[in-house]
PDB file of C-alpha atoms in Angstrom:
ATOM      1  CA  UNK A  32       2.915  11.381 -13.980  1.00 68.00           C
ATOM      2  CA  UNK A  33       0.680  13.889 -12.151  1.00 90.00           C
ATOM      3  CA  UNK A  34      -1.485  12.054  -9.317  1.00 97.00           C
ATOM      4  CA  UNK A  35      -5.213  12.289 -10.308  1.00 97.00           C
ATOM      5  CA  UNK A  36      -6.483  10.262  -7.396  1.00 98.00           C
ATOM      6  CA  UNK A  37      -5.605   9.179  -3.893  1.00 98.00           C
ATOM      7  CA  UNK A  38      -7.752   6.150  -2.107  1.00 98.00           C
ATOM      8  CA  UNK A  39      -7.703   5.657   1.440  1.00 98.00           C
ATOM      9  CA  UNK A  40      -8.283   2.716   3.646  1.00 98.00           C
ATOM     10  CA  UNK A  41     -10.500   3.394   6.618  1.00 97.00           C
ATOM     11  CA  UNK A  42      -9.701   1.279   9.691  1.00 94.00           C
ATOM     12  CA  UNK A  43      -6.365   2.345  11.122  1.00 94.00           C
ATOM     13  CA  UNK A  44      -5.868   4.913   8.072  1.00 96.00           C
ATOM     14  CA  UNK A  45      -8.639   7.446   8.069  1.00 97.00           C
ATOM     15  CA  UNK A  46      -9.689   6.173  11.265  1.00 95.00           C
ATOM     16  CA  UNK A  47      -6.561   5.781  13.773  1.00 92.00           C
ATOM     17  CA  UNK A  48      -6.000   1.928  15.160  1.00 89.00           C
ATOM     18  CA  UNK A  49      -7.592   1.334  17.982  1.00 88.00           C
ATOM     19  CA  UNK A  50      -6.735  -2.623  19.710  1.00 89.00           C
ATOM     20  CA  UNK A  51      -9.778  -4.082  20.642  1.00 90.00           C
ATOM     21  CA  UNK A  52     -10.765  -7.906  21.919  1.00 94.00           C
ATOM     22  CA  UNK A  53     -13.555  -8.605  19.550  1.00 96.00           C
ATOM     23  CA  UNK A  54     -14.620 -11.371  21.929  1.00 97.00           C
ATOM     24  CA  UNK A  55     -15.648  -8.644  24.639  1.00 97.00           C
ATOM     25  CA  UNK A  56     -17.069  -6.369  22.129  1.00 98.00           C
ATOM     26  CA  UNK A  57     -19.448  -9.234  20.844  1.00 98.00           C
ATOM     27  CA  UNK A  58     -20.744  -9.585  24.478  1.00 98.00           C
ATOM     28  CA  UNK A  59     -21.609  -6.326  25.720  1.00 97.00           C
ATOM     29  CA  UNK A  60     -23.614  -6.715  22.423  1.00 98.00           C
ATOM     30  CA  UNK A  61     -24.983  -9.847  23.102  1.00 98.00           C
ATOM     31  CA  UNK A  62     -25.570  -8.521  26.659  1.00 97.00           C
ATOM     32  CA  UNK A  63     -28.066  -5.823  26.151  1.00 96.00           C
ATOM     33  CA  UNK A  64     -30.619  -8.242  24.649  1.00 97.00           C
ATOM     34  CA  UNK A  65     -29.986 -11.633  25.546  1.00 96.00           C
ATOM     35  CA  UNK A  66     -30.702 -13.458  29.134  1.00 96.00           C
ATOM     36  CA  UNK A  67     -27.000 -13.371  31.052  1.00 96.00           C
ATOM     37  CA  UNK A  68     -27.037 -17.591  30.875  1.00 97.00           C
ATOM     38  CA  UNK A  69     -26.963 -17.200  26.613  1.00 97.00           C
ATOM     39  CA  UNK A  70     -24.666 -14.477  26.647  1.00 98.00           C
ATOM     40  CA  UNK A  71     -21.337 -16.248  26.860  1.00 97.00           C
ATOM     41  CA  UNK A  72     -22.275 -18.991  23.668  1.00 97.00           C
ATOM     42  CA  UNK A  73     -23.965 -16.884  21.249  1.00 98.00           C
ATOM     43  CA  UNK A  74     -20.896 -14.589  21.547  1.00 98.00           C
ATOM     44  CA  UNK A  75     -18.877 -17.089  21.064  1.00 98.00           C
ATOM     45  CA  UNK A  76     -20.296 -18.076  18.010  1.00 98.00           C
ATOM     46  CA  UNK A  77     -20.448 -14.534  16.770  1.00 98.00           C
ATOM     47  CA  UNK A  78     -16.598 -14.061  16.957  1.00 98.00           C
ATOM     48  CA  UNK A  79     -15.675 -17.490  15.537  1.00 98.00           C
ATOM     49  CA  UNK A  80     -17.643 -16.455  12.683  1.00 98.00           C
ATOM     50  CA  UNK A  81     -16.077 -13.359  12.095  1.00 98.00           C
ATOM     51  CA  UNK A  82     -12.480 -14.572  12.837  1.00 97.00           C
ATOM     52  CA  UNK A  83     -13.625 -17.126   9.994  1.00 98.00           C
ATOM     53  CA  UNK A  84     -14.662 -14.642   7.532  1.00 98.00           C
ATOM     54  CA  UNK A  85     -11.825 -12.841   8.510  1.00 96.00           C
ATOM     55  CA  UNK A  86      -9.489 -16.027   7.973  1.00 96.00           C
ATOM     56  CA  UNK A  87     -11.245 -16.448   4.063  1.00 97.00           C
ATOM     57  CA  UNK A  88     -10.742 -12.545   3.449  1.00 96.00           C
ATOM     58  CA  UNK A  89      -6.921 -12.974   4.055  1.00 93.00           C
ATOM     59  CA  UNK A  90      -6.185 -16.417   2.849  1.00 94.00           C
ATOM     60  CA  UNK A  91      -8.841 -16.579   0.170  1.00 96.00           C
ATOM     61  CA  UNK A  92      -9.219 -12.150  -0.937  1.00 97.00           C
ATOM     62  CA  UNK A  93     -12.639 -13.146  -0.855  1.00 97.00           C
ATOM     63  CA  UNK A  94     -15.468 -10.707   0.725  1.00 98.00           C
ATOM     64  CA  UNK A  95     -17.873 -11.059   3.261  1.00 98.00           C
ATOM     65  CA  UNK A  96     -21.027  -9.334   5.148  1.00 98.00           C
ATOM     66  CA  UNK A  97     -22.640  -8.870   8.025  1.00 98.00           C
ATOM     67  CA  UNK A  98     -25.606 -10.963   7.391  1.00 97.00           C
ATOM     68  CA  UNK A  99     -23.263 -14.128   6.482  1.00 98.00           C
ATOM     69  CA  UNK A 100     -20.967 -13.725   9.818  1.00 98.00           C
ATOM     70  CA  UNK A 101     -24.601 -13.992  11.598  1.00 98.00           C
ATOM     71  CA  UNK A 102     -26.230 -16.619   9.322  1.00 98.00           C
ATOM     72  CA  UNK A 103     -22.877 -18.291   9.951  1.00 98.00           C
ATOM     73  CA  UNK A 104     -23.200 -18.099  13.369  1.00 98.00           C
ATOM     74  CA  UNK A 105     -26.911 -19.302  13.669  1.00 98.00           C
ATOM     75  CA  UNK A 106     -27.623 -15.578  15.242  1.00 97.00           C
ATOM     76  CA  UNK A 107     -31.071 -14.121  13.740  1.00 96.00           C
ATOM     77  CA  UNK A 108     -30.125 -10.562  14.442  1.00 96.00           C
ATOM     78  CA  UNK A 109     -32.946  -8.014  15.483  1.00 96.00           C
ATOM     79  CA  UNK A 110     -32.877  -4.305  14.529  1.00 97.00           C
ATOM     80  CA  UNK A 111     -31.986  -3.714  18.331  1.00 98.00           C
ATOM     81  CA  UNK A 112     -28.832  -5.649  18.244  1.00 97.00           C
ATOM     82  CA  UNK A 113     -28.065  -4.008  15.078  1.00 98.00           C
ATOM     83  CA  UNK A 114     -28.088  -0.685  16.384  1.00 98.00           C
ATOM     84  CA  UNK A 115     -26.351  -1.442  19.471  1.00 98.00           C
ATOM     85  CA  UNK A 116     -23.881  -3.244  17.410  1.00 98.00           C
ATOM     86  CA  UNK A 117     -23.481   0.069  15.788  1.00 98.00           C
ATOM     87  CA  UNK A 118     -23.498   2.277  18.866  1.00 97.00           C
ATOM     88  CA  UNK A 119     -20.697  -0.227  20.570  1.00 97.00           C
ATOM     89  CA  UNK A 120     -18.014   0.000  17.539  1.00 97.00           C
ATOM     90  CA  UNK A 121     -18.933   4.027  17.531  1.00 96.00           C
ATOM     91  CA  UNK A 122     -16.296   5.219  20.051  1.00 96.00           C
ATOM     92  CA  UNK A 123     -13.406   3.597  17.763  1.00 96.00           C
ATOM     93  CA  UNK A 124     -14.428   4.880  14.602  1.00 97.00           C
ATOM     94  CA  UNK A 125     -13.950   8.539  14.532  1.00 97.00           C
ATOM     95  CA  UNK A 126     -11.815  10.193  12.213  1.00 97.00           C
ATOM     96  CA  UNK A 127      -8.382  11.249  12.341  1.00 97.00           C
ATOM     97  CA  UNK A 128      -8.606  15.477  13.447  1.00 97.00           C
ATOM     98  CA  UNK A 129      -5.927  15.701  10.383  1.00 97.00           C
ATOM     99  CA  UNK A 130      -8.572  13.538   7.726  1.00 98.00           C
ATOM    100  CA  UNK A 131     -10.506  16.543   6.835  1.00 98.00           C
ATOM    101  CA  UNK A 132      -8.006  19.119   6.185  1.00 98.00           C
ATOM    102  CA  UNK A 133      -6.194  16.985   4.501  1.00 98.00           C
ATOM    103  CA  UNK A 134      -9.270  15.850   1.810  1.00 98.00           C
ATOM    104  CA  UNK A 135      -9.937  19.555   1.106  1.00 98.00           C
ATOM    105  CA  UNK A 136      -6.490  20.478   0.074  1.00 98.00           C
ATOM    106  CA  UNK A 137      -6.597  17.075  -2.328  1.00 98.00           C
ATOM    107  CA  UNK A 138      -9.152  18.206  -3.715  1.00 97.00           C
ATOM    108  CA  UNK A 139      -8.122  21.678  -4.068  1.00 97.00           C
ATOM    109  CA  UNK A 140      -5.364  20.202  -6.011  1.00 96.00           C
ATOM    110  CA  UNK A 141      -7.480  18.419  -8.681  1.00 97.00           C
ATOM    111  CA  UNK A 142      -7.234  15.031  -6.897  1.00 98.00           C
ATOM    112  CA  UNK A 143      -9.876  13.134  -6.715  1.00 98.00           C
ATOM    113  CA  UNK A 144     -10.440  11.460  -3.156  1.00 98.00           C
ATOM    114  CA  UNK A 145     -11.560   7.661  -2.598  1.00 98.00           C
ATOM    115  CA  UNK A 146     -12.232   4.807   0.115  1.00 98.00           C
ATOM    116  CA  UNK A 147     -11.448   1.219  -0.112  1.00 98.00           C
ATOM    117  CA  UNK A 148     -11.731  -0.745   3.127  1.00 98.00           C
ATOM    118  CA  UNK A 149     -11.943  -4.566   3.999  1.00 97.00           C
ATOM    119  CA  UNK A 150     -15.408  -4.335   5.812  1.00 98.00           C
ATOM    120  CA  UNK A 151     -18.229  -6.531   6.118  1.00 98.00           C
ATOM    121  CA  UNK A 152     -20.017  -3.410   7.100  1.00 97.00           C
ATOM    122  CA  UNK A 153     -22.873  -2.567   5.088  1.00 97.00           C
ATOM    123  CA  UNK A 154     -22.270   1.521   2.978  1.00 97.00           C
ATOM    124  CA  UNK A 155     -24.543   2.734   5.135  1.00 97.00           C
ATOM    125  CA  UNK A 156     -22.788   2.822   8.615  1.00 97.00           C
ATOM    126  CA  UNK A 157     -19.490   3.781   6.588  1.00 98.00           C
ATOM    127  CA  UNK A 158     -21.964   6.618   5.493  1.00 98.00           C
ATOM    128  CA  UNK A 159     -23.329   7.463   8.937  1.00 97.00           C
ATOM    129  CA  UNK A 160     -19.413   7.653  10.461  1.00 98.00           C
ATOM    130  CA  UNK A 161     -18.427   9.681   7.716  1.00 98.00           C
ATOM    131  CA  UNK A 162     -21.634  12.401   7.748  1.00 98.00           C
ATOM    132  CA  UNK A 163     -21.293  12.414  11.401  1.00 97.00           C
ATOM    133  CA  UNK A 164     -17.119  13.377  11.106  1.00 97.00           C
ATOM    134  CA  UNK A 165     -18.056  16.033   8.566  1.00 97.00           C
ATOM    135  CA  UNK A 166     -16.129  14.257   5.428  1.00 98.00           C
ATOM    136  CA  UNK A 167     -18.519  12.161   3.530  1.00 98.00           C
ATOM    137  CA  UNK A 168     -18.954  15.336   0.806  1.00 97.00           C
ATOM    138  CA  UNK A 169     -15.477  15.023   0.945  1.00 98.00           C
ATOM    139  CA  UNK A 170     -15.457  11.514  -0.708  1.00 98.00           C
ATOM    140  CA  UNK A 171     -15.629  11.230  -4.682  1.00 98.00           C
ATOM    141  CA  UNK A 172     -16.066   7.553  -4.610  1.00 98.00           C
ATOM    142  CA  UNK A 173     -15.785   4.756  -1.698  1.00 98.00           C
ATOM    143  CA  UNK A 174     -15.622   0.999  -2.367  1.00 98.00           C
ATOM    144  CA  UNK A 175     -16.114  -1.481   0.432  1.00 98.00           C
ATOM    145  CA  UNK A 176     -15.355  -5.064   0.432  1.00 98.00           C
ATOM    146  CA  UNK A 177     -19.345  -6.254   1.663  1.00 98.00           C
ATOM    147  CA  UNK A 178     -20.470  -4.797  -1.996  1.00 98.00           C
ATOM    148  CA  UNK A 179     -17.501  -6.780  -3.844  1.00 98.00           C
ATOM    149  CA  UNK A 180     -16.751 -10.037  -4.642  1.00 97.00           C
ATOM    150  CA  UNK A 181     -12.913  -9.480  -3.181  1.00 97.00           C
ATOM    151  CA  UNK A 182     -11.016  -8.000   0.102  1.00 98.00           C
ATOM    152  CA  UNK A 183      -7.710  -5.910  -0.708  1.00 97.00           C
ATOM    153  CA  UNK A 184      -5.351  -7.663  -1.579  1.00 96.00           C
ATOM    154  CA  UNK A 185      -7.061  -8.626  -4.623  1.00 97.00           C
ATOM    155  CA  UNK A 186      -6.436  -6.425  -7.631  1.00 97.00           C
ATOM    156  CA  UNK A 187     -10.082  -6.175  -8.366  1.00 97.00           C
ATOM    157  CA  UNK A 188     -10.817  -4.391  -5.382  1.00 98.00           C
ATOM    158  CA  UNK A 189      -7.948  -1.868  -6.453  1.00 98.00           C
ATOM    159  CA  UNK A 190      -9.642  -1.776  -9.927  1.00 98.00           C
ATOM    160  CA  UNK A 191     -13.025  -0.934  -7.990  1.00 98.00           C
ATOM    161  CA  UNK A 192     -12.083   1.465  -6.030  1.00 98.00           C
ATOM    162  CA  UNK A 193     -10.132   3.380  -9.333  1.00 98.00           C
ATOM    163  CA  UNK A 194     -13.694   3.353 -11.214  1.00 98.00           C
ATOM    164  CA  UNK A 195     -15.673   4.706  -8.180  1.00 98.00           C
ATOM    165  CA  UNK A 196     -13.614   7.704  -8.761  1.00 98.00           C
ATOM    166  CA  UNK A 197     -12.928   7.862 -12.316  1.00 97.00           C
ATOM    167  CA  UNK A 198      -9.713   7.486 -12.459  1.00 97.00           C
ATOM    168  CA  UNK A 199      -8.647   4.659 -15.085  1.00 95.00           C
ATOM    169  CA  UNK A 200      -4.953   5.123 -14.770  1.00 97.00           C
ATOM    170  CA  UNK A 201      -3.431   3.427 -12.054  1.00 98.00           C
ATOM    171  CA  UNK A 202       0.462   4.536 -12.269  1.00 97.00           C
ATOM    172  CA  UNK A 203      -1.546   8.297 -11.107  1.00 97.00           C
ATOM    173  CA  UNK A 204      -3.348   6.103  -8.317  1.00 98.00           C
ATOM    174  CA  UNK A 205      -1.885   6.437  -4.964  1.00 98.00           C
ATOM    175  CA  UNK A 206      -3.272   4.520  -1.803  1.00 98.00           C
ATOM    176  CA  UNK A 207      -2.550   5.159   1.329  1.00 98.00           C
ATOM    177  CA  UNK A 208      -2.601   2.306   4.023  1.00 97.00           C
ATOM    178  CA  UNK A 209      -1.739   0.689   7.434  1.00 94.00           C
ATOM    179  CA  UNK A 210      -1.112  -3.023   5.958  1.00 93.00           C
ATOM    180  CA  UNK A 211       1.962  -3.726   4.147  1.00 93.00           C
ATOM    181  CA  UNK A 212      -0.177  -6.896   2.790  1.00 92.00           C
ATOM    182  CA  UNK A 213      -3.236  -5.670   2.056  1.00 94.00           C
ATOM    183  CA  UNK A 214      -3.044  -1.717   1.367  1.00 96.00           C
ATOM    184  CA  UNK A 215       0.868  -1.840   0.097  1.00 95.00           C
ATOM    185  CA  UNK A 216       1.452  -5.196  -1.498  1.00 95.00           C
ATOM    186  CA  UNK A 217      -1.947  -4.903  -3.107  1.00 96.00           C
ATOM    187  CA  UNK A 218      -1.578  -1.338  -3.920  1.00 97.00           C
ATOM    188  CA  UNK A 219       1.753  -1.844  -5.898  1.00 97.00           C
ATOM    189  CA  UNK A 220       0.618  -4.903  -7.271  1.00 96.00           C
ATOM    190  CA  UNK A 221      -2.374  -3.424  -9.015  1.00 97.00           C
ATOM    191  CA  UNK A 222       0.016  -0.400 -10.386  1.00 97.00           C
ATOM    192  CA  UNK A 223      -0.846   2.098  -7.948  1.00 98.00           C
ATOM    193  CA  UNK A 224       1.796   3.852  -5.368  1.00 97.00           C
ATOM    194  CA  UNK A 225       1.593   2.547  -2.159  1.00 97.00           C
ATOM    195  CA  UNK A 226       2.028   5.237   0.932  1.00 98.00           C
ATOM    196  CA  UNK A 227       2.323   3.210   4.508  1.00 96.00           C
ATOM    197  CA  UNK A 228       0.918   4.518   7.723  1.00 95.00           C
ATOM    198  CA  UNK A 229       2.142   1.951  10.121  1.00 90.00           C
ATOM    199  CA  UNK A 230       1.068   1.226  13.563  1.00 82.00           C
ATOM    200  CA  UNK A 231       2.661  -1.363  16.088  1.00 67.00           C
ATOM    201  CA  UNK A 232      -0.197  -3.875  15.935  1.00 76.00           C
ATOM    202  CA  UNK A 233      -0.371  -5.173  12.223  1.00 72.00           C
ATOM    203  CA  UNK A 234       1.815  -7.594  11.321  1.00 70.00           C
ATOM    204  CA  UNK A 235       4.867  -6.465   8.749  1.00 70.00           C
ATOM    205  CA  UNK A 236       4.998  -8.240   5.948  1.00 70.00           C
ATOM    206  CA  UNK A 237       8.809  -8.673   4.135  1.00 68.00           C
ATOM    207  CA  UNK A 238       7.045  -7.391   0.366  1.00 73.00           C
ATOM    208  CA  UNK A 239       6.249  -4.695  -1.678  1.00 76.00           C
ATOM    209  CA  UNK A 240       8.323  -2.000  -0.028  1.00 91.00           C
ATOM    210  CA  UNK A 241       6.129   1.597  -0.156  1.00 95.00           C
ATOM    211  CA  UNK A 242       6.675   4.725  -2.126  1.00 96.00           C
ATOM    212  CA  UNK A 243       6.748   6.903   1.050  1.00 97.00           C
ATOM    213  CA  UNK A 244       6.388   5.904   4.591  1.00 96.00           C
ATOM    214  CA  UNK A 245       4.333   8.259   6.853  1.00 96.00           C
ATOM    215  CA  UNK A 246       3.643   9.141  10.826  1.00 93.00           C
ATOM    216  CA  UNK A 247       0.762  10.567   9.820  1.00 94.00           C
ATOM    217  CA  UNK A 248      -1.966  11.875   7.487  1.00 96.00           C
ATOM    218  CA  UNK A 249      -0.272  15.198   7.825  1.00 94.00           C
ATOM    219  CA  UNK A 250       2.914  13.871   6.095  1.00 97.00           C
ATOM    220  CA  UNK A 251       1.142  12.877   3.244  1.00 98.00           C
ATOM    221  CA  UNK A 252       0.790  16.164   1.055  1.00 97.00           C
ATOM    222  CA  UNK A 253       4.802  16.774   0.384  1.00 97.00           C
ATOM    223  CA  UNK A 254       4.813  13.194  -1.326  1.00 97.00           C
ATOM    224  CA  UNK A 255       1.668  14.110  -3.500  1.00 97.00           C
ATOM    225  CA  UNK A 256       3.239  17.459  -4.403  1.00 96.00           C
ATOM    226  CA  UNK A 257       6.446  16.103  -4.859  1.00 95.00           C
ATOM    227  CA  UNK A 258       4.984  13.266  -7.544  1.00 94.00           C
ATOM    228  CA  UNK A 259       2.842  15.991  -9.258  1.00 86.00           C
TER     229      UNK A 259
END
């Protein structure tokens, strides 16, 4: 069957991996508007939050956002931190060079082109990252786990992610991943091809083996054509 839609992941997909110690991340954050002596254990609580909600989103395929991981926490965040939240994660969330190309000649092809990520990101900054790389008129339809009930692996997410770009058929779905739990195992197991990008840091995971393993976003057009 001809593919009518390919859905991407974002974080180490779209957006190339990029190893980073969330604990240092939270305090530079927590260090641009808190006094140095309260730096140190509101950060704290602001990553044992989020490895938390990270913990239920794996274990339990059930979503979370950022206004739980700080109500969690016992953080009441300001608009400031917010933004330099935002302005902190920017340098690791550009897109791959290879993204846009590659989303023009999908949709040159008929395809339509989709986004499902495990985020507790609100659509707005996915929006932002994506109008400031140039691709978000590139997008037919983007689902992200902070507006859903589930995380990938969870079939409804797949299901989700289908609808926000009209497709309804998921044996023409492919999605295209770094996780061989979440993106491949969850792919396949909702019906849809599963294309692996791997990188060094996620964890494999002995399941689901992919429909095409790729280097790179580049590689992915001979295994659409050659499926279509």
């Amino acid at each position: 069957m001809a593919v009518s839609a390919v859905i991407f992941d974002w974080g180490g997909t779209l957006t190339p991996w990029h190893d980073i110690e969330l604990g240092d991340m939270w305090r530079r954050i927590c260090s641009a508007h808190l006094k140095p002596e309260e730096v140190e254990e509101v950060a704290t609580a602001l990553l044992d939050a989020e490895m938390e909600l990270w913990r239920r989103g794996r274990d339990e395929h059930r979503s979370a956002t950022l206004d739980e991981l700080f109500a969690l926490a016992g953080v009441e965040p300001t608009d400031a931190l917010l933004a330099t939240q935002f302005e902190t994660w920017a340098p690791h969330t550009f897109i791959d060079p290879a993204a846009p190309g590659l989303l023009r000649a999908l949709r040159d092809r008929g395809i339509k082109v989709g986004v499902l990520s495990n985020t507790m990101w609100s659509r707005d900054w996915h929006e932002r990252i994506f109008a400031r790389d140039g691709v978000l008129d590139l997008l037919d339809g983007a689902v992200y786990s902070s507006e859903i009930p589930w995380t990938k692996p969870h079939a409804e997410a797949f299901r989700a992610a289908m609808t926000a770009v009209g497709a309804d058929d998921p044996s023409a779905c492919v999605f295209v991943g770094d996780r061989p739990y979440d993106d491949i195992h969850g792919a396949k197991s909702a019906g849809l091809r599963g294309v692996l990008v791997p990188n060094s840091t996620v964890p494999a995971w002995d399941t689901a083996t992919p429909d095409a393993t790729i280097d790179g976003l580049p590689d992915l057009l001979v295994h659409i054509d050659r499926w279509s």
